[in-house]
Amino acid sequence: MICRFCTEVALLVQKISNRFNIAELSSMQAEPQPEATNEEQYLEEEEDGKDTIQIRLQNIVATVNLGCQLDLDKITQTARNAEYNPKRFQAVIMRIREPRTTALIFGSGKMIVTGAKSLEDSTNAAKKYTAIIQKVGFPARFNDFKVQNMTATCDVGFPIRLEGFIYAHSANATYEPELFPGLVYRMADPKVVLLIFVSGKVVVTGAKTAEALGMAIENIFDHLLEFRKKNLVVSST
């Protein structure tokens, strides 16, 4: 039940601090990828000698059990960068700059941490939030840290005929361009959801490990290649 709840919360947090623009993903012109930094984790997939695909983590949603009941009003009054409006949402929203993340802290002692772009940052952020709660005066403990969702993006390097793809994979995919520019593909193994754009950019969400992200791209790549858009060459006469 916590997993389903985390998914709903993740959607809320994305509205609070959206980290990437769907309009950019759907653009036909591929953007150059920046070099990796300590705050970003890159995964690589090679497919039969083709150019390397870089899979960049965009967000990790993780949960922690602080092991005690919390007075949310006291946390808001004492801690910095904390917001609490029980009429809107039954959790304290807390943010830190390093690593740049957001935490949702519930009176039950459950905590959700989102916004990290690496597992290390997610873990460190969760520990920092736990320490803040301890300083407020609660016997909080860093227990049961679990990754509930990983979201990543990549560019397969070629445009895709989404109309043809949906015709061949209608059992697992939906495509309604008048409502959303991306094709939604639900993969059974690993159990993830992929948003596929005509530009060749792909968003993968629902994974709980980096291995699952890589496997998802590996599994979908040949299907995408089958519907690669060909460059038209017009001869002058």
mmCIF file of C-alpha atoms in Angstrom:
data_model
loop_
_atom_site.group_PDB
_atom_site.id
_atom_site.type_symbol
_atom_site.label_atom_id
_atom_site.label_comp_id
_atom_site.label_asym_id
_atom_site.label_seq_id
_atom_site.Cartn_x
_atom_site.Cartn_y
_atom_site.Cartn_z
ATOM 1 C CA MET A 1 0.000 0.000 0.000
ATOM 2 C CA ILE A 2 2.918 2.320 0.739
ATOM 3 C CA CYS A 3 4.147 1.860 -2.856
ATOM 4 C CA ARG A 4 0.846 3.051 -4.314
ATOM 5 C CA PHE A 5 0.800 5.948 -1.872
ATOM 6 C CA CYS A 6 4.369 6.884 -2.818
ATOM 7 C CA THR A 7 3.385 6.988 -6.476
ATOM 8 C CA GLU A 8 0.591 9.426 -5.679
ATOM 9 C CA VAL A 9 2.912 11.531 -3.543
ATOM 10 C CA ALA A 10 5.567 11.520 -6.258
ATOM 11 C CA LEU A 11 3.047 13.045 -8.643
ATOM 12 C CA LEU A 12 2.323 15.766 -6.088
ATOM 13 C CA VAL A 13 6.011 16.499 -5.593
ATOM 14 C CA GLN A 14 6.567 16.678 -9.340
ATOM 15 C CA LYS A 15 4.029 19.506 -9.391
ATOM 16 C CA ILE A 16 5.953 21.211 -6.591
ATOM 17 C CA SER A 17 9.410 20.872 -8.186
ATOM 18 C CA ASN A 18 9.336 19.539 -11.736
ATOM 19 C CA ARG A 19 12.882 18.695 -12.866
ATOM 20 C CA PHE A 20 12.481 18.304 -16.610
ATOM 21 C CA ASN A 21 10.291 19.775 -19.328
ATOM 22 C CA ILE A 22 8.043 17.538 -21.431
ATOM 23 C CA ALA A 23 8.121 20.138 -24.201
ATOM 24 C CA GLU A 24 11.893 19.735 -24.399
ATOM 25 C CA LEU A 25 11.597 15.949 -24.501
ATOM 26 C CA SER A 26 9.117 16.056 -27.367
ATOM 27 C CA SER A 27 11.238 18.440 -29.421
ATOM 28 C CA MET A 28 12.565 16.908 -32.628
ATOM 29 C CA GLN A 29 16.023 18.393 -32.143
ATOM 30 C CA ALA A 30 18.168 16.355 -29.781
ATOM 31 C CA GLU A 31 20.043 18.430 -27.222
ATOM 32 C CA PRO A 32 23.718 17.766 -26.395
ATOM 33 C CA GLN A 33 24.165 15.864 -23.141
ATOM 34 C CA PRO A 34 26.302 17.548 -20.434
ATOM 35 C CA GLU A 35 29.257 15.757 -18.950
ATOM 36 C CA ALA A 36 28.654 13.672 -15.846
ATOM 37 C CA THR A 37 29.156 15.353 -12.485
ATOM 38 C CA ASN A 38 29.304 14.063 -8.942
ATOM 39 C CA GLU A 39 25.625 14.937 -8.523
ATOM 40 C CA GLU A 40 24.449 12.978 -11.561
ATOM 41 C CA GLN A 41 24.592 9.258 -12.173
ATOM 42 C CA TYR A 42 24.908 7.934 -15.690
ATOM 43 C CA LEU A 43 24.227 4.425 -16.877
ATOM 44 C CA GLU A 44 25.372 3.106 -20.223
ATOM 45 C CA GLU A 45 23.780 0.599 -22.574
ATOM 46 C CA GLU A 46 25.499 -0.665 -25.740
ATOM 47 C CA GLU A 47 23.426 -2.429 -28.337
ATOM 48 C CA ASP A 48 25.187 -4.510 -31.020
ATOM 49 C CA GLY A 49 27.978 -1.998 -31.691
ATOM 50 C CA LYS A 50 25.622 0.972 -31.979
ATOM 51 C CA ASP A 51 26.388 4.303 -30.349
ATOM 52 C CA THR A 52 26.296 4.217 -26.579
ATOM 53 C CA ILE A 53 23.020 5.330 -25.027
ATOM 54 C CA GLN A 54 23.404 7.373 -21.857
ATOM 55 C CA ILE A 55 20.645 6.868 -19.305
ATOM 56 C CA ARG A 56 20.494 9.760 -16.875
ATOM 57 C CA LEU A 57 18.727 9.480 -13.539
ATOM 58 C CA GLN A 58 16.354 12.401 -13.031
ATOM 59 C CA ASN A 59 14.621 11.520 -9.775
ATOM 60 C CA ILE A 60 14.612 8.915 -7.010
ATOM 61 C CA VAL A 61 11.689 8.470 -4.622
ATOM 62 C CA ALA A 62 12.636 6.692 -1.396
ATOM 63 C CA THR A 63 10.910 5.993 1.913
ATOM 64 C CA VAL A 64 12.188 5.889 5.485
ATOM 65 C CA ASN A 65 10.557 4.834 8.752
ATOM 66 C CA LEU A 66 11.628 7.272 11.467
ATOM 67 C CA GLY A 67 10.237 4.954 14.144
ATOM 68 C CA CYS A 68 8.311 7.495 16.220
ATOM 69 C CA GLN A 69 5.208 9.669 16.218
ATOM 70 C CA LEU A 70 5.828 13.278 15.205
ATOM 71 C CA ASP A 71 4.273 16.627 16.106
ATOM 72 C CA LEU A 72 4.179 18.282 12.690
ATOM 73 C CA ASP A 73 3.366 21.735 14.077
ATOM 74 C CA LYS A 74 6.464 21.598 16.280
ATOM 75 C CA ILE A 75 8.632 20.597 13.318
ATOM 76 C CA THR A 76 7.333 23.513 11.249
ATOM 77 C CA GLN A 77 7.892 26.002 14.073
ATOM 78 C CA THR A 78 11.434 24.804 14.783
ATOM 79 C CA ALA A 79 12.991 23.606 11.529
ATOM 80 C CA ARG A 80 13.988 25.766 8.591
ATOM 81 C CA ASN A 81 12.612 25.329 5.081
ATOM 82 C CA ALA A 82 9.572 23.476 6.410
ATOM 83 C CA GLU A 83 5.961 24.023 5.355
ATOM 84 C CA TYR A 84 2.799 22.539 6.815
ATOM 85 C CA ASN A 85 -0.767 23.234 5.725
ATOM 86 C CA PRO A 86 -2.959 20.387 7.028
ATOM 87 C CA LYS A 87 -5.951 21.686 5.066
ATOM 88 C CA ARG A 88 -4.087 20.948 1.848
ATOM 89 C CA PHE A 89 -1.830 18.016 2.726
ATOM 90 C CA GLN A 90 -1.274 15.967 5.890
ATOM 91 C CA ALA A 91 2.524 16.165 5.855
ATOM 92 C CA VAL A 92 5.347 18.611 6.451
ATOM 93 C CA ILE A 93 7.132 19.572 3.240
ATOM 94 C CA MET A 94 10.826 20.136 3.951
ATOM 95 C CA ARG A 95 13.646 21.008 1.555
ATOM 96 C CA ILE A 96 17.435 21.034 1.715
ATOM 97 C CA ARG A 97 19.872 22.415 -0.847
ATOM 98 C CA GLU A 98 22.603 19.782 -0.635
ATOM 99 C CA PRO A 99 21.708 17.375 -2.005
ATOM 100 C CA ARG A 100 18.801 19.304 -3.501
ATOM 101 C CA THR A 101 15.778 17.280 -2.415
ATOM 102 C CA THR A 102 12.302 17.483 -0.901
ATOM 103 C CA ALA A 103 10.965 15.415 1.998
ATOM 104 C CA LEU A 104 7.364 14.703 2.947
ATOM 105 C CA ILE A 105 7.202 13.969 6.673
ATOM 106 C CA PHE A 106 4.065 12.428 8.192
ATOM 107 C CA GLY A 107 2.868 12.358 11.783
ATOM 108 C CA SER A 108 3.133 8.562 11.781
ATOM 109 C CA GLY A 109 6.908 8.806 11.369
ATOM 110 C CA LYS A 110 6.886 7.841 7.710
ATOM 111 C CA MET A 111 9.041 9.975 5.427
ATOM 112 C CA ILE A 112 9.285 10.188 1.641
ATOM 113 C CA VAL A 113 12.364 11.730 0.016
ATOM 114 C CA THR A 114 12.304 12.796 -3.616
ATOM 115 C CA GLY A 115 14.447 14.810 -6.016
ATOM 116 C CA ALA A 116 17.818 13.056 -5.698
ATOM 117 C CA LYS A 117 19.615 12.064 -8.897
ATOM 118 C CA SER A 118 21.734 9.285 -7.431
ATOM 119 C CA LEU A 119 21.279 6.578 -4.822
ATOM 120 C CA GLU A 120 24.069 8.100 -2.746
ATOM 121 C CA ASP A 121 22.383 11.507 -2.739
ATOM 122 C CA SER A 122 19.027 9.959 -1.867
ATOM 123 C CA THR A 123 20.538 8.110 1.101
ATOM 124 C CA ASN A 124 22.488 11.139 2.315
ATOM 125 C CA ALA A 125 19.441 13.383 2.020
ATOM 126 C CA ALA A 126 17.292 10.955 4.010
ATOM 127 C CA LYS A 127 19.935 10.867 6.751
ATOM 128 C CA LYS A 128 20.066 14.673 6.851
ATOM 129 C CA TYR A 129 16.297 14.933 7.215
ATOM 130 C CA THR A 130 16.435 12.344 9.998
ATOM 131 C CA ALA A 131 19.095 14.406 11.786
ATOM 132 C CA ILE A 132 16.940 17.532 11.486
ATOM 133 C CA ILE A 133 13.994 15.736 13.092
ATOM 134 C CA GLN A 134 16.296 14.559 15.889
ATOM 135 C CA LYS A 135 17.466 18.134 16.529
ATOM 136 C CA VAL A 136 13.844 19.250 16.832
ATOM 137 C CA GLY A 137 13.566 16.843 19.773
ATOM 138 C CA PHE A 138 12.177 13.560 18.465
ATOM 139 C CA PRO A 139 13.878 10.130 18.855
ATOM 140 C CA ALA A 140 13.918 9.609 15.089
ATOM 141 C CA ARG A 141 15.928 6.737 13.607
ATOM 142 C CA PHE A 142 17.072 6.036 10.056
ATOM 143 C CA ASN A 143 15.173 2.778 9.462
ATOM 144 C CA ASP A 144 13.997 0.788 6.449
ATOM 145 C CA PHE A 145 15.373 3.014 3.692
ATOM 146 C CA LYS A 146 13.822 1.760 0.443
ATOM 147 C CA VAL A 147 13.841 3.035 -3.128
ATOM 148 C CA GLN A 148 10.252 3.078 -4.353
ATOM 149 C CA ASN A 149 10.717 4.633 -7.778
ATOM 150 C CA MET A 150 13.473 5.721 -10.145
ATOM 151 C CA THR A 151 12.852 8.022 -13.100
ATOM 152 C CA ALA A 152 15.411 8.364 -15.881
ATOM 153 C CA THR A 153 15.703 9.823 -19.374
ATOM 154 C CA CYS A 154 17.706 8.900 -22.448
ATOM 155 C CA ASP A 155 17.925 9.608 -26.173
ATOM 156 C CA VAL A 156 18.064 6.602 -28.528
ATOM 157 C CA GLY A 157 19.563 8.794 -31.242
ATOM 158 C CA PHE A 158 16.897 8.647 -33.935
ATOM 159 C CA PRO A 159 13.285 9.809 -34.470
ATOM 160 C CA ILE A 160 10.494 7.238 -34.124
ATOM 161 C CA ARG A 161 7.269 6.615 -36.060
ATOM 162 C CA LEU A 162 4.928 6.481 -33.090
ATOM 163 C CA GLU A 163 1.872 5.789 -35.270
ATOM 164 C CA GLY A 164 3.473 2.600 -36.547
ATOM 165 C CA PHE A 165 4.722 1.621 -33.102
ATOM 166 C CA ILE A 166 1.290 1.889 -31.487
ATOM 167 C CA TYR A 167 -0.252 -0.196 -34.276
ATOM 168 C CA ALA A 168 2.217 -3.025 -33.576
ATOM 169 C CA HIS A 169 2.183 -2.752 -29.761
ATOM 170 C CA SER A 170 -1.384 -1.698 -28.956
ATOM 171 C CA ALA A 171 -1.666 -4.381 -26.248
ATOM 172 C CA ASN A 172 0.966 -2.658 -24.104
ATOM 173 C CA ALA A 173 0.853 0.943 -25.288
ATOM 174 C CA THR A 174 -1.425 3.953 -25.602
ATOM 175 C CA TYR A 175 -0.920 6.997 -27.809
ATOM 176 C CA GLU A 176 -3.224 10.003 -27.830
ATOM 177 C CA PRO A 177 -1.216 12.870 -29.367
ATOM 178 C CA GLU A 178 -4.104 15.315 -28.983
ATOM 179 C CA LEU A 179 -3.791 14.903 -25.201
ATOM 180 C CA PHE A 180 -0.088 14.133 -24.698
ATOM 181 C CA PRO A 181 2.814 14.146 -27.187
ATOM 182 C CA GLY A 182 4.364 10.914 -25.916
ATOM 183 C CA LEU A 183 3.477 7.262 -26.359
ATOM 184 C CA VAL A 184 2.940 5.428 -23.058
ATOM 185 C CA TYR A 185 4.374 1.892 -23.036
ATOM 186 C CA ARG A 186 3.808 -0.418 -20.049
ATOM 187 C CA MET A 187 6.520 -3.052 -19.819
ATOM 188 C CA ALA A 188 5.873 -6.233 -17.817
ATOM 189 C CA ASP A 189 9.486 -7.264 -17.186
ATOM 190 C CA PRO A 190 10.942 -5.197 -15.697
ATOM 191 C CA LYS A 191 7.726 -3.610 -14.498
ATOM 192 C CA VAL A 192 8.178 -0.023 -15.661
ATOM 193 C CA VAL A 193 6.407 2.610 -17.729
ATOM 194 C CA LEU A 194 8.150 4.270 -20.668
ATOM 195 C CA LEU A 195 7.170 7.583 -22.241
ATOM 196 C CA ILE A 196 8.423 7.504 -25.819
ATOM 197 C CA PHE A 197 8.606 10.685 -27.904
ATOM 198 C CA VAL A 198 8.865 11.107 -31.659
ATOM 199 C CA SER A 199 12.252 12.804 -31.161
ATOM 200 C CA GLY A 200 13.721 9.543 -29.847
ATOM 201 C CA LYS A 201 13.811 10.729 -26.270
ATOM 202 C CA VAL A 202 12.517 8.287 -23.671
ATOM 203 C CA VAL A 203 11.460 8.644 -20.037
ATOM 204 C CA VAL A 204 11.500 5.502 -17.868
ATOM 205 C CA THR A 205 9.668 5.472 -14.542
ATOM 206 C CA GLY A 206 8.649 2.842 -12.015
ATOM 207 C CA ALA A 207 12.021 1.111 -11.698
ATOM 208 C CA LYS A 208 13.483 0.372 -8.270
ATOM 209 C CA THR A 209 17.047 -0.369 -9.387
ATOM 210 C CA ALA A 210 19.532 0.980 -11.908
ATOM 211 C CA GLU A 211 19.683 -2.498 -13.428
ATOM 212 C CA ALA A 212 15.953 -2.372 -14.170
ATOM 213 C CA LEU A 213 16.376 0.961 -15.951
ATOM 214 C CA GLY A 214 19.107 -0.458 -18.163
ATOM 215 C CA MET A 215 17.136 -3.621 -18.868
ATOM 216 C CA ALA A 216 14.066 -1.608 -19.865
ATOM 217 C CA ILE A 217 15.997 0.373 -22.477
ATOM 218 C CA GLU A 218 17.712 -2.778 -23.725
ATOM 219 C CA ASN A 219 14.346 -4.525 -24.106
ATOM 220 C CA ILE A 220 12.649 -1.649 -25.948
ATOM 221 C CA PHE A 221 15.529 -0.594 -28.207
ATOM 222 C CA ASP A 222 15.032 -3.101 -31.034
ATOM 223 C CA HIS A 223 11.304 -2.347 -31.115
ATOM 224 C CA LEU A 224 12.072 1.352 -31.458
ATOM 225 C CA LEU A 225 14.670 0.683 -34.134
ATOM 226 C CA GLU A 226 12.046 -1.162 -36.157
ATOM 227 C CA PHE A 227 10.047 2.064 -36.382
ATOM 228 C CA ARG A 228 12.940 4.427 -36.946
ATOM 229 C CA LYS A 229 12.036 7.360 -39.150
ATOM 230 C CA LYS A 230 14.026 7.414 -42.372
ATOM 231 C CA ASN A 231 15.525 10.622 -43.682
ATOM 232 C CA LEU A 232 13.877 11.565 -46.937
ATOM 233 C CA VAL A 233 16.201 12.546 -49.778
ATOM 234 C CA VAL A 234 14.538 14.687 -52.435
ATOM 235 C CA SER A 235 16.368 14.661 -55.765
ATOM 236 C CA SER A 236 16.259 17.785 -57.927
ATOM 237 C CA THR A 237 15.383 17.300 -61.589
#
